[in-house]
Coordinates of C-alpha atoms and ligand atoms in Angstrom, one line a residue:
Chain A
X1 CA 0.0 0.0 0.0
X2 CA 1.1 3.7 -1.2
X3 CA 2.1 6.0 1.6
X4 CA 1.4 9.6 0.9
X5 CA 3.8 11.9 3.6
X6 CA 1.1 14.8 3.5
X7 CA -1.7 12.9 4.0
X8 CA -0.2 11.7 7.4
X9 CA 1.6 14.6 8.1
X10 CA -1.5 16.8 8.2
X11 CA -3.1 14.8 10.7
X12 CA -0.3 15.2 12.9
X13 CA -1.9 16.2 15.8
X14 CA -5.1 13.7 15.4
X15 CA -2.4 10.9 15.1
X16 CA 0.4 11.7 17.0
X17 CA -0.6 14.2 20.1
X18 CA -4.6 13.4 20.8
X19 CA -5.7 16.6 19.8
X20 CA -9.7 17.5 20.1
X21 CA -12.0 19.6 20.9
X22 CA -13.6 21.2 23.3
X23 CA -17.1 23.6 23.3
X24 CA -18.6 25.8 25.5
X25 CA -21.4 24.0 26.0
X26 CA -19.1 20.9 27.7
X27 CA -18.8 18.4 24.6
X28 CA -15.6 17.2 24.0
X29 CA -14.5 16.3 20.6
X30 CA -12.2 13.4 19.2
X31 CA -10.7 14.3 16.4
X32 CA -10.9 17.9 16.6
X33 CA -13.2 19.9 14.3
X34 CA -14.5 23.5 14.7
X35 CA -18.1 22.9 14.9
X36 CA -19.4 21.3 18.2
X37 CA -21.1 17.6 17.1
X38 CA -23.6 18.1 19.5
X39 CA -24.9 22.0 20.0
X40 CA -23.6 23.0 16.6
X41 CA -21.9 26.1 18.1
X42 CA -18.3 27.2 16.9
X43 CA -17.1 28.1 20.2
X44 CA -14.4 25.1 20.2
X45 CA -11.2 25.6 21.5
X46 CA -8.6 23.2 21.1
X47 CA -7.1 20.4 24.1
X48 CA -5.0 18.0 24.3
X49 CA -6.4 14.8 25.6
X50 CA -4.6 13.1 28.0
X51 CA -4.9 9.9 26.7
X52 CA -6.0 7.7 30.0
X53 CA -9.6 5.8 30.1
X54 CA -11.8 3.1 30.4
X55 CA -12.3 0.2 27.9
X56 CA -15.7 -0.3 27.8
X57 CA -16.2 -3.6 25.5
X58 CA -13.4 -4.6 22.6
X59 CA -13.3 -7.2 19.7
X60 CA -10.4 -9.3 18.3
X61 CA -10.5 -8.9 14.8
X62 CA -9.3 -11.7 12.1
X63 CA -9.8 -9.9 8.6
X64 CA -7.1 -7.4 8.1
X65 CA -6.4 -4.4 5.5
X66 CA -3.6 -4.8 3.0
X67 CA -0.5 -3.0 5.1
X68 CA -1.6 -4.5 8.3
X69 CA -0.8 -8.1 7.9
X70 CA 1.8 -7.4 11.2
X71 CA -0.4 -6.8 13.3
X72 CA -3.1 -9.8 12.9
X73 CA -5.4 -10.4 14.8
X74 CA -6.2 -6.9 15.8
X75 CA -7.5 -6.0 19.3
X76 CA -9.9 -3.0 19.0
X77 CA -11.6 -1.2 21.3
X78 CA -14.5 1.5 22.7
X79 CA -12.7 3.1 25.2
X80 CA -13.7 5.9 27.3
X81 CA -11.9 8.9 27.6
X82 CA -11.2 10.6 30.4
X83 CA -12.1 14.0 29.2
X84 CA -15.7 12.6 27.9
X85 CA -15.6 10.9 24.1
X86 CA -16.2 7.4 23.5
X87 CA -14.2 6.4 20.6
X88 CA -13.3 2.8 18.7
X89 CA -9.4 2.8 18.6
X90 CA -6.9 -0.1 17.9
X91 CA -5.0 -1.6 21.2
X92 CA -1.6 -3.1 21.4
X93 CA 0.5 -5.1 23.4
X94 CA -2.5 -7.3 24.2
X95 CA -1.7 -11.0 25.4
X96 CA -4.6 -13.4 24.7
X97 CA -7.5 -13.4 26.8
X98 CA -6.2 -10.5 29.0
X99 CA -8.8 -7.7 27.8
X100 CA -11.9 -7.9 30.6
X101 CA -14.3 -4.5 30.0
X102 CA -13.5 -2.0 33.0
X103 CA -9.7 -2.3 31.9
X104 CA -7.7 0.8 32.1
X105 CA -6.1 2.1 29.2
X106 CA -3.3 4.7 27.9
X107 CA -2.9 5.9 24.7
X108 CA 0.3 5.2 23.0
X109 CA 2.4 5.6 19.9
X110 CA 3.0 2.9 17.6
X111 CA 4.0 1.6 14.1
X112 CA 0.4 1.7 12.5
X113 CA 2.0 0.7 8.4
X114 CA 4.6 1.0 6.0
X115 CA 4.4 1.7 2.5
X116 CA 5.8 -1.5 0.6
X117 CA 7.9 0.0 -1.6
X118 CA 9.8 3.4 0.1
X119 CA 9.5 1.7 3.2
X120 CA 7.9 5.0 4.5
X121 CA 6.3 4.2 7.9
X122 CA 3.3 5.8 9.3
X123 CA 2.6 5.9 13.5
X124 CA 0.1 6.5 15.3
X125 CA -1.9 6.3 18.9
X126 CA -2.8 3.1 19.7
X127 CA -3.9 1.9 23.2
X128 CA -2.7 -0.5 25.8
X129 CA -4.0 -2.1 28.9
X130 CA -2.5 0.2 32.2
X131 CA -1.2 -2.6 34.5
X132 CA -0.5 -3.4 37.7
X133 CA 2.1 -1.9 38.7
X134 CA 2.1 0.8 36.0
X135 CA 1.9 4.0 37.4
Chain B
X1 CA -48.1 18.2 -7.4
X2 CA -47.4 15.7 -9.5
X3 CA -47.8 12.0 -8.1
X4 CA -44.3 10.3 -9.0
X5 CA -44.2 7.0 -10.1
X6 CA -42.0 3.8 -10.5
X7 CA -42.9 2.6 -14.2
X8 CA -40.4 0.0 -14.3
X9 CA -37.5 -2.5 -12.8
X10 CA -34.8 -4.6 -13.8
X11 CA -32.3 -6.3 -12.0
X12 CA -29.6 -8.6 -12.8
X13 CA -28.2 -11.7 -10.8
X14 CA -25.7 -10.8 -8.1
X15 CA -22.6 -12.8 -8.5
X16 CA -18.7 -12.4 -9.5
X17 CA -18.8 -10.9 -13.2
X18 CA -15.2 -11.4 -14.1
X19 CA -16.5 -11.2 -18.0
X20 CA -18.2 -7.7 -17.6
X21 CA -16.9 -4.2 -16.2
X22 CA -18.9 -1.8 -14.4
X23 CA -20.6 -0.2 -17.8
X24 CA -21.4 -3.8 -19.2
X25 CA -23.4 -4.5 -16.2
X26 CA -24.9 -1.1 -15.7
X27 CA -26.3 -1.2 -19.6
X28 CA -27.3 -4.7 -19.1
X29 CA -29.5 -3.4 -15.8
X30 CA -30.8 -0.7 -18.6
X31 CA -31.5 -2.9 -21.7
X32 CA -33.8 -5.3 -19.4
X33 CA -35.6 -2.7 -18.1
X34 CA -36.0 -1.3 -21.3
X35 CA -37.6 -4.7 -22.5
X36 CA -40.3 -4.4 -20.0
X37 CA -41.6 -0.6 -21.4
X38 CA -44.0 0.3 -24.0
X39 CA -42.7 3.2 -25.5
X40 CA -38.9 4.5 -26.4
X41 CA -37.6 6.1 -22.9
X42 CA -36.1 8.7 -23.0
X43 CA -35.4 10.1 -19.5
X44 CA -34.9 13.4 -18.6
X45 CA -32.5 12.8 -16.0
X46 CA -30.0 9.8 -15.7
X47 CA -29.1 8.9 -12.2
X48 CA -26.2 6.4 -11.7
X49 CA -26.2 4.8 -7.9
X50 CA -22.7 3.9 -7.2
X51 CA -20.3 4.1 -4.0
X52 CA -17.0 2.4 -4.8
X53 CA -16.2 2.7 -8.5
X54 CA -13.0 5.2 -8.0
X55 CA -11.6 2.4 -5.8
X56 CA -12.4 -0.3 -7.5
X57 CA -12.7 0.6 -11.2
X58 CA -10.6 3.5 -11.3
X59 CA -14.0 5.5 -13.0
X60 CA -15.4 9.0 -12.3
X61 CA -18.3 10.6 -15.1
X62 CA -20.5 7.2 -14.5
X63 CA -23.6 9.1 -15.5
X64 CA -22.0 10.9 -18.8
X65 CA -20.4 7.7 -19.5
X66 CA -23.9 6.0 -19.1
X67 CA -26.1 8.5 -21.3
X68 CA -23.3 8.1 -24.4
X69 CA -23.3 4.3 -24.4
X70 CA -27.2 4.5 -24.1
X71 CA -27.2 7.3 -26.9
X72 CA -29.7 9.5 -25.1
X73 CA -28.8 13.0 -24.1
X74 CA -30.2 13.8 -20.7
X75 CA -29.0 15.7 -16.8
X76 CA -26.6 13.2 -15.5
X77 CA -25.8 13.1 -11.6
X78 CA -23.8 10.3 -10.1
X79 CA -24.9 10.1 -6.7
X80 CA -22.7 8.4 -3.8
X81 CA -24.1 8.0 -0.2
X82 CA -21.9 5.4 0.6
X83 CA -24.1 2.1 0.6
X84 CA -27.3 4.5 1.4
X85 CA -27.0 6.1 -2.3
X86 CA -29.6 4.1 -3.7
X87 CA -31.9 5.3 -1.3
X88 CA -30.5 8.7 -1.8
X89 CA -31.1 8.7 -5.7
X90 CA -34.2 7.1 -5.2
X91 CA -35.4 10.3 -3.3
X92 CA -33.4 12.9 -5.2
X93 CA -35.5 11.8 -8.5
X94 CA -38.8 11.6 -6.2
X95 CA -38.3 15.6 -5.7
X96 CA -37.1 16.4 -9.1
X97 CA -40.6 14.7 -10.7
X98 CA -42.4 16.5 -8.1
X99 CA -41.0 20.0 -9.0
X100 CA -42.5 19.2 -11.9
X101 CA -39.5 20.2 -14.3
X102 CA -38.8 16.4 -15.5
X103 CA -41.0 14.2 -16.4
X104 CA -38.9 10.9 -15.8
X105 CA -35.8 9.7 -14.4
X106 CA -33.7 7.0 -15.1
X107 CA -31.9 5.3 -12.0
X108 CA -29.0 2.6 -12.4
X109 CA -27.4 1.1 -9.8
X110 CA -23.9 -0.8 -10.0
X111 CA -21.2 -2.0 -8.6
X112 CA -18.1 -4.1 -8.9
X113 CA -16.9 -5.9 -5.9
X114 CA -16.4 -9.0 -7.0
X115 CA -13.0 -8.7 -8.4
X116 CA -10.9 -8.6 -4.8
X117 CA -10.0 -10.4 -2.3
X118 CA -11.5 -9.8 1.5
X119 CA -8.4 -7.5 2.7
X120 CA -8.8 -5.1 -0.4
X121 CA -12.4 -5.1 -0.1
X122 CA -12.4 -3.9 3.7
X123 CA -10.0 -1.5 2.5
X124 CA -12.6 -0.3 0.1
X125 CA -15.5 -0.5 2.4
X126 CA -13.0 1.1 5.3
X127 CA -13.7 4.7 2.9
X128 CA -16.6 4.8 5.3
X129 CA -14.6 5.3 8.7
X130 CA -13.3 8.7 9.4
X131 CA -10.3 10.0 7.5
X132 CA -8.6 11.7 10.5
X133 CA -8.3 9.0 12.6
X134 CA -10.1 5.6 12.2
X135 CA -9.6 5.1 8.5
X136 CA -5.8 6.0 9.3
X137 CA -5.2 3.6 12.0
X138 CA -6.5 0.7 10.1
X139 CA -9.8 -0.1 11.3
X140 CA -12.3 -1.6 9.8
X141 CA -15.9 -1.6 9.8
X142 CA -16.5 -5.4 11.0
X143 CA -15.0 -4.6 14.3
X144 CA -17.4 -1.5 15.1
X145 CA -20.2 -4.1 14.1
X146 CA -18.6 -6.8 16.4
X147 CA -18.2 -4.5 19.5
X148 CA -22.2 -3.0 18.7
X149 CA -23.3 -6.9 18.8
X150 CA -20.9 -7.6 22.3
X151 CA -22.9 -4.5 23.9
X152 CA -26.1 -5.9 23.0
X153 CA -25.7 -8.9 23.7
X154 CA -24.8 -7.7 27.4
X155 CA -27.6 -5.4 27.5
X156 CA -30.3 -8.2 26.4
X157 CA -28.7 -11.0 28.2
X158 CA -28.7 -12.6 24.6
X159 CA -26.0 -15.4 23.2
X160 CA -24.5 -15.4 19.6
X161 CA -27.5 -17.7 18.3
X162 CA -29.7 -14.9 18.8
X163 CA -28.5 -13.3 16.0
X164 CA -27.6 -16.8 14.2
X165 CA -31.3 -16.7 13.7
X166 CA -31.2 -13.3 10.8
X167 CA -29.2 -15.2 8.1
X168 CA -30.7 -18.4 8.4
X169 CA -34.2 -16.4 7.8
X170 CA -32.5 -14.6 5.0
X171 CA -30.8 -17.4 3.4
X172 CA -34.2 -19.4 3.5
X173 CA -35.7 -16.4 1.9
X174 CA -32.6 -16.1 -0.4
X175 CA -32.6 -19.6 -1.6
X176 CA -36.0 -19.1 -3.4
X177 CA -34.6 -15.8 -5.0
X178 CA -33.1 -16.1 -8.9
X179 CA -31.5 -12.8 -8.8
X180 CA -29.5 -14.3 -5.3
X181 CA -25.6 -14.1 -4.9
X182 CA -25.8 -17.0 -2.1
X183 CA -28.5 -18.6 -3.3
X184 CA -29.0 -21.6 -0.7
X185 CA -30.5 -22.4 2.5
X186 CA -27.8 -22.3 5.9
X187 CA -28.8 -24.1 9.3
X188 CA -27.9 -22.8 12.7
X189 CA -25.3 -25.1 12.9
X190 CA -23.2 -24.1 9.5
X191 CA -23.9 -20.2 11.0
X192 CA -22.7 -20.8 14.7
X193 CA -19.8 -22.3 13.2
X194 CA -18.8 -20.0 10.2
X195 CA -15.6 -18.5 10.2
X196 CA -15.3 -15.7 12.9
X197 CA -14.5 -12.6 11.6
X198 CA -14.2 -10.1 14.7
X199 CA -15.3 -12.3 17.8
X200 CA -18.2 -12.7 17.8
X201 CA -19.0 -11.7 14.1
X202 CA -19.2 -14.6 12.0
X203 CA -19.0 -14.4 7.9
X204 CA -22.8 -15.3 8.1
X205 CA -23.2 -12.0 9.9
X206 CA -21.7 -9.8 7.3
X207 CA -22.8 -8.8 3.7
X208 CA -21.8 -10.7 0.7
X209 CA -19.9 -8.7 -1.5
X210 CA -20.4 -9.0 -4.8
X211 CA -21.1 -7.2 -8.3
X212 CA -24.8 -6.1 -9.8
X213 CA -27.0 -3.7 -11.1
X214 CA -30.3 -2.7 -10.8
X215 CA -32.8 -0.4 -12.9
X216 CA -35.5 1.6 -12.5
X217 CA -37.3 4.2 -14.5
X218 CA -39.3 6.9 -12.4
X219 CA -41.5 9.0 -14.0
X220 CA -44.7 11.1 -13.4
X221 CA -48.5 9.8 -13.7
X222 CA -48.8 11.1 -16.9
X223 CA -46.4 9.7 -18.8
X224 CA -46.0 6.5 -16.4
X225 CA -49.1 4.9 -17.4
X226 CA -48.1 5.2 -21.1
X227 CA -45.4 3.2 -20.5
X228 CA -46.8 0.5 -18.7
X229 CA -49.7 -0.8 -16.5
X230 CA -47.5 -1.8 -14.1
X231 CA -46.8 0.5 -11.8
X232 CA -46.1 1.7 -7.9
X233 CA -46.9 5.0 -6.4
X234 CA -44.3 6.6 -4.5
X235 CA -45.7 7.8 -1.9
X236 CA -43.4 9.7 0.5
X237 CA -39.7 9.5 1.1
X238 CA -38.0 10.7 4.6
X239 CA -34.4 10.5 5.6
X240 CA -32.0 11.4 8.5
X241 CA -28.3 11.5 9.0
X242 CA -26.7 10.8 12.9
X243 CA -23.7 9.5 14.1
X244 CA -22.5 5.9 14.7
X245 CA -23.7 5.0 18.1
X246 CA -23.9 2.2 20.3
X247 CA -27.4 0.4 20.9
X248 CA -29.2 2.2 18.2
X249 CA -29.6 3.3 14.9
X250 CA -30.8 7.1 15.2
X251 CA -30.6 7.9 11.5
X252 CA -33.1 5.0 11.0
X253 CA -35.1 6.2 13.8
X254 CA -35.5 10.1 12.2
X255 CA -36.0 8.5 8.7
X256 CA -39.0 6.6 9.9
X257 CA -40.2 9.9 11.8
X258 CA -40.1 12.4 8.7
X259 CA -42.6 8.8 7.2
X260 CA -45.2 9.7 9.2
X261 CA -47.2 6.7 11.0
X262 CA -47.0 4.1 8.5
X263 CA -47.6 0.5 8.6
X264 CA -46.1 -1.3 5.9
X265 CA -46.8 -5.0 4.3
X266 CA -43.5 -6.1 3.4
X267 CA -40.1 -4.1 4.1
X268 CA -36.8 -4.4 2.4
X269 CA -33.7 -3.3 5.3
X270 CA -30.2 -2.7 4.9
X271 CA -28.8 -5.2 7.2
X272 CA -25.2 -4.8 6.2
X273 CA -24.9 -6.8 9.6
X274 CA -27.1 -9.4 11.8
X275 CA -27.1 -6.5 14.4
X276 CA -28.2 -3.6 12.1
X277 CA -31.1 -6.1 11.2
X278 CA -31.9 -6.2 15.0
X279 CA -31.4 -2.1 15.5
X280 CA -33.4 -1.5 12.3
X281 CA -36.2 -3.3 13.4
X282 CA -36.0 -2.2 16.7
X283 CA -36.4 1.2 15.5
X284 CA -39.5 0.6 13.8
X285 CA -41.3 -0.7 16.7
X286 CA -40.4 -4.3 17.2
X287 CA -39.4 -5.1 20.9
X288 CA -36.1 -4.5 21.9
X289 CA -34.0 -7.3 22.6
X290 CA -36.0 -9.5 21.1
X291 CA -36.9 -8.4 17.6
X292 CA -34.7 -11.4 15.9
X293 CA -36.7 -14.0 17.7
X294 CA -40.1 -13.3 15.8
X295 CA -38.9 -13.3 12.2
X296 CA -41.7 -15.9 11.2
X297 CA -44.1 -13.0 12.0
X298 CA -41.5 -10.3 10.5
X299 CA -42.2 -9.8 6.7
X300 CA -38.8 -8.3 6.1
X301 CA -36.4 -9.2 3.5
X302 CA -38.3 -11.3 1.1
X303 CA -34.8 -11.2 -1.1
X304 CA -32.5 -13.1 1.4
X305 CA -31.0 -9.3 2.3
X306 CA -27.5 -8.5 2.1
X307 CA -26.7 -12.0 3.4
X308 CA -28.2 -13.7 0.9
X309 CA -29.6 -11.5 -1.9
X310 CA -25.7 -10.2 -1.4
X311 CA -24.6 -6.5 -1.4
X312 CA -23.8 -4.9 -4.4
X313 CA -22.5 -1.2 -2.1
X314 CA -24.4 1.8 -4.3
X315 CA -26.5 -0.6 -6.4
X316 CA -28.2 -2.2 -3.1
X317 CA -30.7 0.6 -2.5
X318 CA -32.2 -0.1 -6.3
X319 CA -32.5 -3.9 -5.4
X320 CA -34.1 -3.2 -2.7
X321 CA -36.6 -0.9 -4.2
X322 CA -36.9 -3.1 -7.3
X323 CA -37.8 -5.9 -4.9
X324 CA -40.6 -3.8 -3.4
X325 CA -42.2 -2.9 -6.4
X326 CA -42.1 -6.6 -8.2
X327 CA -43.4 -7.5 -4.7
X328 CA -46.3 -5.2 -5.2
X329 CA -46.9 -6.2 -8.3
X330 CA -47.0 -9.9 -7.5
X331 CA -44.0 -10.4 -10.1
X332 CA -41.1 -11.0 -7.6
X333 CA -39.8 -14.5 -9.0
X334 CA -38.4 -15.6 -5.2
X335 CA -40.5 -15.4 -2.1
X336 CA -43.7 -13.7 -2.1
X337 CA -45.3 -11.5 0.4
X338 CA -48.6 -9.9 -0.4
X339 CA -49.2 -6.6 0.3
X340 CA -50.0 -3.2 -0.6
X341 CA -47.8 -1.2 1.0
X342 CA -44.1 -1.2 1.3
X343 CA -41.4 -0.2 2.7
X344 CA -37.9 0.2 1.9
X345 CA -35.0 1.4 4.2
X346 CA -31.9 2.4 2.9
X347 CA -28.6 2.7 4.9
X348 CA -25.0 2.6 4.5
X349 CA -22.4 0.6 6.4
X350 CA -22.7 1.4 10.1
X351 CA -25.8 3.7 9.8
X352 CA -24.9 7.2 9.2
X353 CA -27.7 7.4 7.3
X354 CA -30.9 6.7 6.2
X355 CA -33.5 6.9 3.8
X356 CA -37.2 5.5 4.1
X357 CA -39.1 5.0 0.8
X358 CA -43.0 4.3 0.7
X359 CA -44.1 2.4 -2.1
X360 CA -47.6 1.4 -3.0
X361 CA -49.8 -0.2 -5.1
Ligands
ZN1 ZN1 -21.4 22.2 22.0

């Protein structure tokens, strides 16, 4: 699969730094947009999530898209941000069987593909299980 | 205003066309339908239905493209909805006849999906996540669908054979259908123990991807009932938009709403998953939790459904509607349910929108 640099790049802060949105009225947004999904207003200002919260149900997945043959089977999971949003995200670092809904998660950055002919690698945030002994 | 009416279908078997490109099928959608007419169409507008085709045929201009090969000169408009652009050209055509401005409209649905392998095709059907972050991170939609059905299941207190029970209904149906992709019956057993796509969504549970194309002509009273005696009546068309959500299908729910009160005979649903078969339903009326365990007493999906029937993306919304008219006729050549009303919904993958479409007799 064909990497395209600016079509990564401009989503830097979606992908990299958990970048969304928050309105006056209280909604926070994930990915950020201008325009409140809820109360339509455009009083959103921009925050950085901090990437902690709750996985609230998740799904091991065995069908794959090309570029992501690495990382079969996927974990993915509706996780509950601290800050508000309920969003479907991949996780990592999952051993089998360990996933139980309740689990506290952190976002993280990983290897999400590579373009197979430059090699050119695209990252991104991922989530894994916080665990014992984690701070 | 003008009543708007659908003068006549065509549809062509769902299956893997490696003979025929996206235009071959689309004209052979047309040439049937024009069998069926009395007079020499020609439409005033040309809609072509269509999701996928810059991903999987490298095509833009369908409906110029469409109108040359036919010969006719007419207002073409390609209209993409994701899987809900049937139901959205259906209704775009319903408005322009009632303006009164056209007098008929031309509607073709196709789509190629037959050519790729699963991982392409969830590439291709992933177009419908977001760009900035899930479509980037390499989701796809099966595992929204899985985690939708995990929720419910909690909620309901309900086991995977719960929802085992929609695609052995729709393969029964299916079987009995010409125009069918997977034309044959399933038993619980073969479902339960299907491969697992995204625990605990099995292959049963998803659409069948596939190539077809579907025809219709619309046109006003006037002119309809030159063309043929067989005819439906439009008679209303509502739609919503809403997010993805869990435990519901809002879109479907607003759709229904801008209806009106309506009690349909027979219905034709989008159920691009076992669960949005459950949600749609549930939407409508039928008890929550439990709307999968009364199909016997459900007359939905008389085609076999996207399980069955098989999914043709941006063409789907045209079989359905076809369906619903040959229903109402008493011409459908599968498995019949009398009626004079029906009702088609419309949605694309994971519900984002929908479009209701009233057709009677
Ligand atoms: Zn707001």
């Amino acid at each position: 699969m064909n990497v395209f640099p600016p079509q990564v790049w401009r989503e830097k802060e979606t992908l990299y730094r958990l970048i969304g949105g928050k309105c006056n009225c209280g909604n926070v947004i994930f990915p950020y947009s201008p325009v409140c999904n809820k109360c339509g207003s455009t009083s959103v200002s921009k925050i950085k999530l901090s990437g902690k919260g709750i996985l609230l149900q998740y799904t091991v997945t065995y069908q794959h898209r090309p570029g992501f043959e690495k990382t079969q089977p996927t974990y993915v999971g509706l996780i509950k941000l601290q800050e508000g949003p309920e969003i479907i995200a991949p996780l990592t670092d999952v051993d089998e069987g360990e996933l139980k809904e309740g689990d506290k998660v952190e976002a993280v950055i990983r290897r999400i593909k590579s373009d197979s002919n430059n090699g050119l690698i695209v990252y991104g945030t991922k989530f894994r299980l916080i665990k014992d002994g984690d701070k | 205003m003008p009543n708007v009416l659908i003068s006549a279908t065509s549809m062509i078997k769902i299956d893997r066309y490696y003979e025929y490109d996206l235009m071959d099928l689309a004209t052979q959608a047309v040439v049937k339908l024009l069998e069926k007419t009395n007079e020499n169409i020609k439409p005033d507008v040309v809609i072509f239905s269509n999701t996928y085709a810059e991903k999987t045929v490298s095509q833009v201009s369908l409906a110029s493209k469409l109108c040359n090969n036919l010969g006719i000169s007419a207002m073409p408009i390609r209209i993409e909805n994701g899987d809900a652009s049937g139901g959205a050209a259906v209704s775009t055509a319903y408005y322009l006849l009632k303006s009164g401005e056209i007098k008929s409209a031309l509607i073709v649905g196709a789509e190629k999906m037959g050519d790729f392998p699963a991982s392409y095709l969830n590439e291709i059907v992933s177009e419908n996540l977001n760009e900035k972050y899930q479509e980037k991170v390499g989701l796809t939609t099966q595992s929204f669908s899985a985690i939708q059905m995990k929720e419910y299941m909690k909620k309901y207190g309900v086991t995977y054979d719960y929802f085992a029970q929609w695609p052995v209904y729709m393969h029964k149906y299916g079987s009995e259908n010409p125009y069918a992709y997977l034309k044959f019956p399933v038993d619980l057993k073969t479902v339960k123990e299907s491969q697992l796509v995204s625990d605990p969504l099995r292959i049963f549970d998803t659409a069948a991807r596939a190539d077809g194309a579907s025809a219709i002509l619309m046109t006003n009273e006037e002119l309809g009932k030159k063309i043929s005696e067989n005819y439906v009546k439009v008679k209303a068309v509502g739609f919503s938009t809403s997010e993805f959500r869990i435990g519901e299908i809002p879109s479907v729910h607003g759709a229904l709403k801008t209806l009106g009160d309506v009690k349909a005979d027979l219905m034709e649903i989008h159920d691009s998953f076992s669960i949005n078969a459950a949600l749609i339903l549930e939407e409508m009326g039928y008890p929550r939790g439990k709307s999968l365990d009364n199909l016997n007493e459900i007359p939905v999906n008389p085609s076999g459904g996207l399980k069955s029937r098989g999914y043709p993306g941006g063409a789907t919304g045209i079989y359905q509607v076809s369906e619903i008219t040959q229903q109402l006729l008493g011409v459908f050549p599968g498995h019949r349910i009398s009626g004079n009303k029906g009702l088609v919904i419309s949605t694309d993958e994971l519900g984002t929108s929908a479009y209701t479409i009233l057709l009677e007799r």
